Structures are given as C-alpha cells and as structure tokens.
Amino acid sequence: EIFSDMINQRANAVTDSEKNAIEPDLITYSILVKGLCKADCMDKAMEVYEEVKSKNMLLDCIFLNSLLNGFVKSRSYSSDYLRLIVDMKAEQIKYNYKTYCILTRLYGKHKDIKKVLETYYAMKDSGIKPTLIIYACLLQACIKCHYEDMALKFFEEMKEQGIMPDAAVYNI
C-alpha cells in the first residue's frame, strides 16, 4: 500500500514535470520503471516503456534490463518481455553480463530450455565467460524444465572451469 502510493506520487511527479516543460530523461524513467517493476505493476512499466519509445529516446541496456528483470520477478507469466527482446535486437543494443543472466532466468521461468541454451551459447560467443551466477541460473532453468541430465552437465562444466559451487547452488 505505502509502496503503491510512492509509485503513484513518482508517476504524478513525472506528469507534473511534463506540464511544466521539464522533460524527464532516461534516468528518471528508469527509476520509475524500477519502482513499477518492484511493485509488480508490469502493465504500467510497459506503458512507461512505450512512452519512452514514443519520445524517440535512445534506449540503453540498463533501462531494458530493469524491465526484463521485472518480468523475471513478476508473479505473472506475461509474454510482453518478448517485445523488449525484439526491440533490443532491432535497436542493436548490445547485451551485457546482466542481460544474459536475466534472460536465462526469464526463459527458465517460461520453461523455454531452447532459449536458455541459445542465450548461454550467445553469451559465450560474445566473449563473456560464465560465472557462478550464470551457472546457477542455468541449473535452475534446467531443473525447472526437467532436464536434470543437462543440469548435471553444466554442474560438471562449472567445476571444470574452476568455479566452486556455493551453498545456493547445492540448494537448487
């Protein structure tokens, strides 16, 4: 309740700043999107995204990662996140380490093991080395998708790379 009131106040502040000819920048919108995602208001977060796009603002990986991460944490299983991925590719926004982590978790949430694997191999092809966090995301996705043999393969690969599993990995 309190958090929702804060989000509404921030949204009103953005609207008020527009009335006073103060144009919000991408950082302002990013903060708003993060708050909306945290409150699990993904429809409103996507409205903000559409507004940013309509203003022809130059989108960046940080802004889009916030939105994608919102879909990971959301209770809903909306497929709106696919639009973000298409737009990232169309705008040639380069994925960073965090993007690959988020996408792995997001595809795992939606039980799309093919996309999980595509993301993993694309990350490696881009020169980003897998870390404990990436492997943990892979293991979770494999197990959620009932690919236990594949999870074991990634677990062994992780150890071969010299990455030691922590307690969280053993509890997956």
mmCIF file of C-alpha atoms in Angstrom:
data_model
loop_
_atom_site.group_PDB
_atom_site.id
_atom_site.type_symbol
_atom_site.label_atom_id
_atom_site.label_comp_id
_atom_site.label_asym_id
_atom_site.label_seq_id
_atom_site.Cartn_x
_atom_site.Cartn_y
_atom_site.Cartn_z
ATOM 1 C CA GLU A 1 0.000 0.000 0.000
ATOM 2 C CA ILE A 2 2.677 2.517 1.015
ATOM 3 C CA PHE A 3 4.892 1.444 -1.876
ATOM 4 C CA SER A 4 1.991 1.814 -4.344
ATOM 5 C CA ASP A 5 1.361 5.343 -3.048
ATOM 6 C CA MET A 6 5.038 6.181 -3.582
ATOM 7 C CA ILE A 7 4.895 4.840 -7.142
ATOM 8 C CA ASN A 8 1.784 6.907 -7.868
ATOM 9 C CA GLN A 9 3.494 10.004 -6.452
ATOM 10 C CA ARG A 10 6.524 9.413 -8.669
ATOM 11 C CA ALA A 11 4.294 8.896 -11.702
ATOM 12 C CA ASN A 12 2.479 12.136 -10.875
ATOM 13 C CA ALA A 13 5.821 13.919 -10.495
ATOM 14 C CA VAL A 14 6.808 12.827 -13.995
ATOM 15 C CA THR A 15 3.439 14.054 -15.313
ATOM 16 C CA ASP A 16 3.806 17.362 -13.432
ATOM 17 C CA SER A 17 7.306 17.883 -14.788
ATOM 18 C CA GLU A 18 5.974 17.410 -18.311
ATOM 19 C CA LYS A 19 3.274 20.053 -17.690
ATOM 20 C CA ASN A 20 5.982 22.474 -16.570
ATOM 21 C CA ALA A 21 8.038 21.783 -19.721
ATOM 22 C CA ILE A 22 10.683 19.868 -17.793
ATOM 23 C CA GLU A 23 11.386 16.835 -19.898
ATOM 24 C CA PRO A 24 12.198 13.684 -17.902
ATOM 25 C CA ASP A 25 15.348 11.907 -19.059
ATOM 26 C CA LEU A 26 16.023 8.203 -19.378
ATOM 27 C CA ILE A 27 17.386 8.041 -15.825
ATOM 28 C CA THR A 28 14.107 9.445 -14.478
ATOM 29 C CA TYR A 29 12.141 6.908 -16.487
ATOM 30 C CA SER A 30 14.488 4.127 -15.356
ATOM 31 C CA ILE A 31 13.810 4.940 -11.708
ATOM 32 C CA LEU A 32 10.078 4.964 -12.375
ATOM 33 C CA VAL A 33 10.242 1.631 -14.226
ATOM 34 C CA LYS A 34 12.270 0.021 -11.417
ATOM 35 C CA GLY A 35 9.662 1.111 -8.874
ATOM 36 C CA LEU A 36 6.785 -0.136 -11.006
ATOM 37 C CA CYS A 37 8.541 -3.476 -11.510
ATOM 38 C CA LYS A 38 9.226 -3.776 -7.794
ATOM 39 C CA ALA A 39 5.514 -3.182 -7.142
ATOM 40 C CA ASP A 40 4.732 -5.865 -9.786
ATOM 41 C CA CYS A 41 2.942 -3.292 -11.956
ATOM 42 C CA MET A 42 4.287 -4.623 -15.224
ATOM 43 C CA ASP A 43 1.454 -3.185 -17.339
ATOM 44 C CA LYS A 44 2.293 0.312 -16.069
ATOM 45 C CA ALA A 45 6.008 -0.324 -16.537
ATOM 46 C CA MET A 46 5.329 -1.273 -20.153
ATOM 47 C CA GLU A 47 3.267 1.907 -20.582
ATOM 48 C CA VAL A 48 6.312 3.881 -19.445
ATOM 49 C CA TYR A 49 8.437 1.892 -21.891
ATOM 50 C CA GLU A 50 6.058 2.741 -24.740
ATOM 51 C CA GLU A 51 6.148 6.406 -23.718
ATOM 52 C CA VAL A 52 9.947 6.400 -23.779
ATOM 53 C CA LYS A 53 9.901 4.803 -27.226
ATOM 54 C CA SER A 54 7.331 7.301 -28.497
ATOM 55 C CA LYS A 55 9.683 10.121 -27.472
ATOM 56 C CA ASN A 56 12.448 8.530 -29.565
ATOM 57 C CA MET A 57 14.747 8.407 -26.548
ATOM 58 C CA LEU A 58 17.882 6.369 -27.037
ATOM 59 C CA LEU A 59 17.238 3.194 -25.054
ATOM 60 C CA ASP A 60 20.064 1.513 -23.197
ATOM 61 C CA CYS A 61 20.771 -1.864 -21.715
ATOM 62 C CA ILE A 62 20.309 -0.661 -18.120
ATOM 63 C CA PHE A 63 16.776 0.603 -18.741
ATOM 64 C CA LEU A 64 15.768 -2.554 -20.621
ATOM 65 C CA ASN A 65 17.429 -4.856 -18.073
ATOM 66 C CA SER A 66 15.281 -3.251 -15.365
ATOM 67 C CA LEU A 67 12.165 -4.077 -17.338
ATOM 68 C CA LEU A 68 13.283 -7.601 -18.188
ATOM 69 C CA ASN A 69 14.178 -8.252 -14.556
ATOM 70 C CA GLY A 70 10.711 -7.052 -13.604
ATOM 71 C CA PHE A 71 9.258 -9.815 -15.761
ATOM 72 C CA VAL A 72 11.517 -12.359 -14.032
ATOM 73 C CA LYS A 73 10.282 -11.319 -10.604
ATOM 74 C CA SER A 74 6.661 -10.733 -11.579
ATOM 75 C CA ARG A 75 4.006 -13.154 -10.444
ATOM 76 C CA SER A 76 2.511 -13.049 -13.928
ATOM 77 C CA TYR A 77 3.717 -15.087 -16.859
ATOM 78 C CA SER A 78 3.094 -12.370 -19.449
ATOM 79 C CA SER A 79 4.917 -12.736 -22.738
ATOM 80 C CA ASP A 80 5.311 -8.938 -23.102
ATOM 81 C CA TYR A 81 9.013 -9.400 -22.404
ATOM 82 C CA LEU A 82 9.392 -10.822 -25.922
ATOM 83 C CA ARG A 83 8.662 -7.355 -27.325
ATOM 84 C CA LEU A 84 11.593 -5.952 -25.346
ATOM 85 C CA ILE A 85 13.957 -8.572 -26.725
ATOM 86 C CA VAL A 86 12.821 -7.888 -30.295
ATOM 87 C CA ASP A 87 13.305 -4.152 -29.734
ATOM 88 C CA MET A 88 16.767 -4.687 -28.235
ATOM 89 C CA LYS A 89 17.796 -6.581 -31.346
ATOM 90 C CA ALA A 90 16.192 -4.036 -33.683
ATOM 91 C CA GLU A 91 17.962 -1.171 -31.899
ATOM 92 C CA GLN A 92 21.205 -3.200 -31.855
ATOM 93 C CA ILE A 93 21.522 -2.822 -28.100
ATOM 94 C CA LYS A 94 24.419 -4.998 -27.038
ATOM 95 C CA TYR A 95 23.686 -7.436 -24.236
ATOM 96 C CA ASN A 96 25.857 -7.243 -21.152
ATOM 97 C CA TYR A 97 26.549 -9.845 -18.488
ATOM 98 C CA LYS A 98 23.447 -8.878 -16.524
ATOM 99 C CA THR A 99 21.250 -9.140 -19.629
ATOM 100 C CA TYR A 100 22.385 -12.710 -20.171
ATOM 101 C CA CYS A 101 21.674 -13.581 -16.517
ATOM 102 C CA ILE A 102 18.218 -12.035 -16.681
ATOM 103 C CA LEU A 103 17.347 -13.708 -19.980
ATOM 104 C CA THR A 104 18.483 -17.086 -18.682
ATOM 105 C CA ARG A 105 16.229 -16.694 -15.646
ATOM 106 C CA LEU A 106 13.348 -15.352 -17.736
ATOM 107 C CA TYR A 107 13.459 -18.179 -20.279
ATOM 108 C CA GLY A 108 13.795 -20.655 -17.411
ATOM 109 C CA LYS A 109 10.713 -19.169 -15.761
ATOM 110 C CA HIS A 110 8.822 -19.747 -19.015
ATOM 111 C CA LYS A 111 10.308 -23.251 -19.335
ATOM 112 C CA ASP A 112 11.903 -22.486 -22.689
ATOM 113 C CA ILE A 113 15.048 -24.612 -22.480
ATOM 114 C CA LYS A 114 15.891 -23.962 -26.142
ATOM 115 C CA LYS A 115 16.103 -20.197 -25.494
ATOM 116 C CA VAL A 116 18.037 -20.807 -22.252
ATOM 117 C CA LEU A 117 20.681 -22.692 -24.222
ATOM 118 C CA GLU A 118 20.708 -20.174 -27.091
ATOM 119 C CA THR A 119 21.291 -17.410 -24.540
ATOM 120 C CA TYR A 120 24.113 -19.313 -22.865
ATOM 121 C CA TYR A 121 25.927 -20.013 -26.128
ATOM 122 C CA ALA A 122 25.362 -16.456 -27.420
ATOM 123 C CA MET A 123 26.889 -15.150 -24.193
ATOM 124 C CA LYS A 124 29.942 -17.360 -24.630
ATOM 125 C CA ASP A 125 30.207 -16.373 -28.317
ATOM 126 C CA SER A 126 30.183 -12.714 -27.293
ATOM 127 C CA GLY A 127 33.265 -13.322 -25.147
ATOM 128 C CA ILE A 128 31.560 -13.197 -21.766
ATOM 129 C CA LYS A 129 32.692 -16.047 -19.553
ATOM 130 C CA PRO A 130 30.135 -17.840 -17.418
ATOM 131 C CA THR A 131 30.312 -17.175 -13.694
ATOM 132 C CA LEU A 132 28.813 -18.866 -10.669
ATOM 133 C CA ILE A 133 25.689 -16.740 -11.086
ATOM 134 C CA ILE A 134 25.236 -17.734 -14.732
ATOM 135 C CA TYR A 135 25.720 -21.386 -13.882
ATOM 136 C CA ALA A 136 23.226 -21.115 -11.020
ATOM 137 C CA CYS A 137 20.683 -19.604 -13.447
ATOM 138 C CA LEU A 138 21.372 -22.400 -15.938
ATOM 139 C CA LEU A 139 20.992 -25.087 -13.296
ATOM 140 C CA GLN A 140 17.715 -23.617 -12.072
ATOM 141 C CA ALA A 141 16.358 -23.406 -15.614
ATOM 142 C CA CYS A 142 17.396 -26.969 -16.462
ATOM 143 C CA ILE A 143 15.810 -28.349 -13.320
ATOM 144 C CA LYS A 144 12.620 -26.319 -13.772
ATOM 145 C CA CYS A 145 12.383 -27.655 -17.335
ATOM 146 C CA HIS A 146 13.054 -31.215 -16.108
ATOM 147 C CA TYR A 147 16.427 -31.518 -17.835
ATOM 148 C CA GLU A 148 18.302 -32.944 -14.864
ATOM 149 C CA ASP A 149 20.966 -34.608 -17.054
ATOM 150 C CA MET A 150 21.723 -31.261 -18.674
ATOM 151 C CA ALA A 151 21.876 -29.625 -15.237
ATOM 152 C CA LEU A 152 24.450 -32.205 -14.203
ATOM 153 C CA LYS A 153 26.452 -31.481 -17.372
ATOM 154 C CA PHE A 154 26.523 -27.754 -16.552
ATOM 155 C CA PHE A 155 27.402 -28.504 -12.941
ATOM 156 C CA GLU A 156 30.411 -30.554 -14.096
ATOM 157 C CA GLU A 157 31.385 -27.884 -16.628
ATOM 158 C CA MET A 158 31.267 -25.271 -13.876
ATOM 159 C CA LYS A 159 33.619 -27.289 -11.699
ATOM 160 C CA GLU A 160 35.946 -27.935 -14.669
ATOM 161 C CA GLN A 161 36.141 -24.155 -15.178
ATOM 162 C CA GLY A 162 37.383 -23.856 -11.600
ATOM 163 C CA ILE A 163 34.153 -22.308 -10.357
ATOM 164 C CA MET A 164 33.293 -23.737 -6.985
ATOM 165 C CA PRO A 165 29.600 -24.153 -6.216
ATOM 166 C CA ASP A 166 28.324 -22.353 -3.156
ATOM 167 C CA ALA A 167 25.525 -23.287 -0.764
ATOM 168 C CA ALA A 168 22.924 -21.669 -3.008
ATOM 169 C CA VAL A 169 23.933 -23.870 -5.956
ATOM 170 C CA TYR A 170 23.741 -27.008 -3.831
ATOM 171 C CA ASN A 171 20.230 -25.991 -2.777
ATOM 172 C CA ILE A 172 18.871 -25.651 -6.318
#
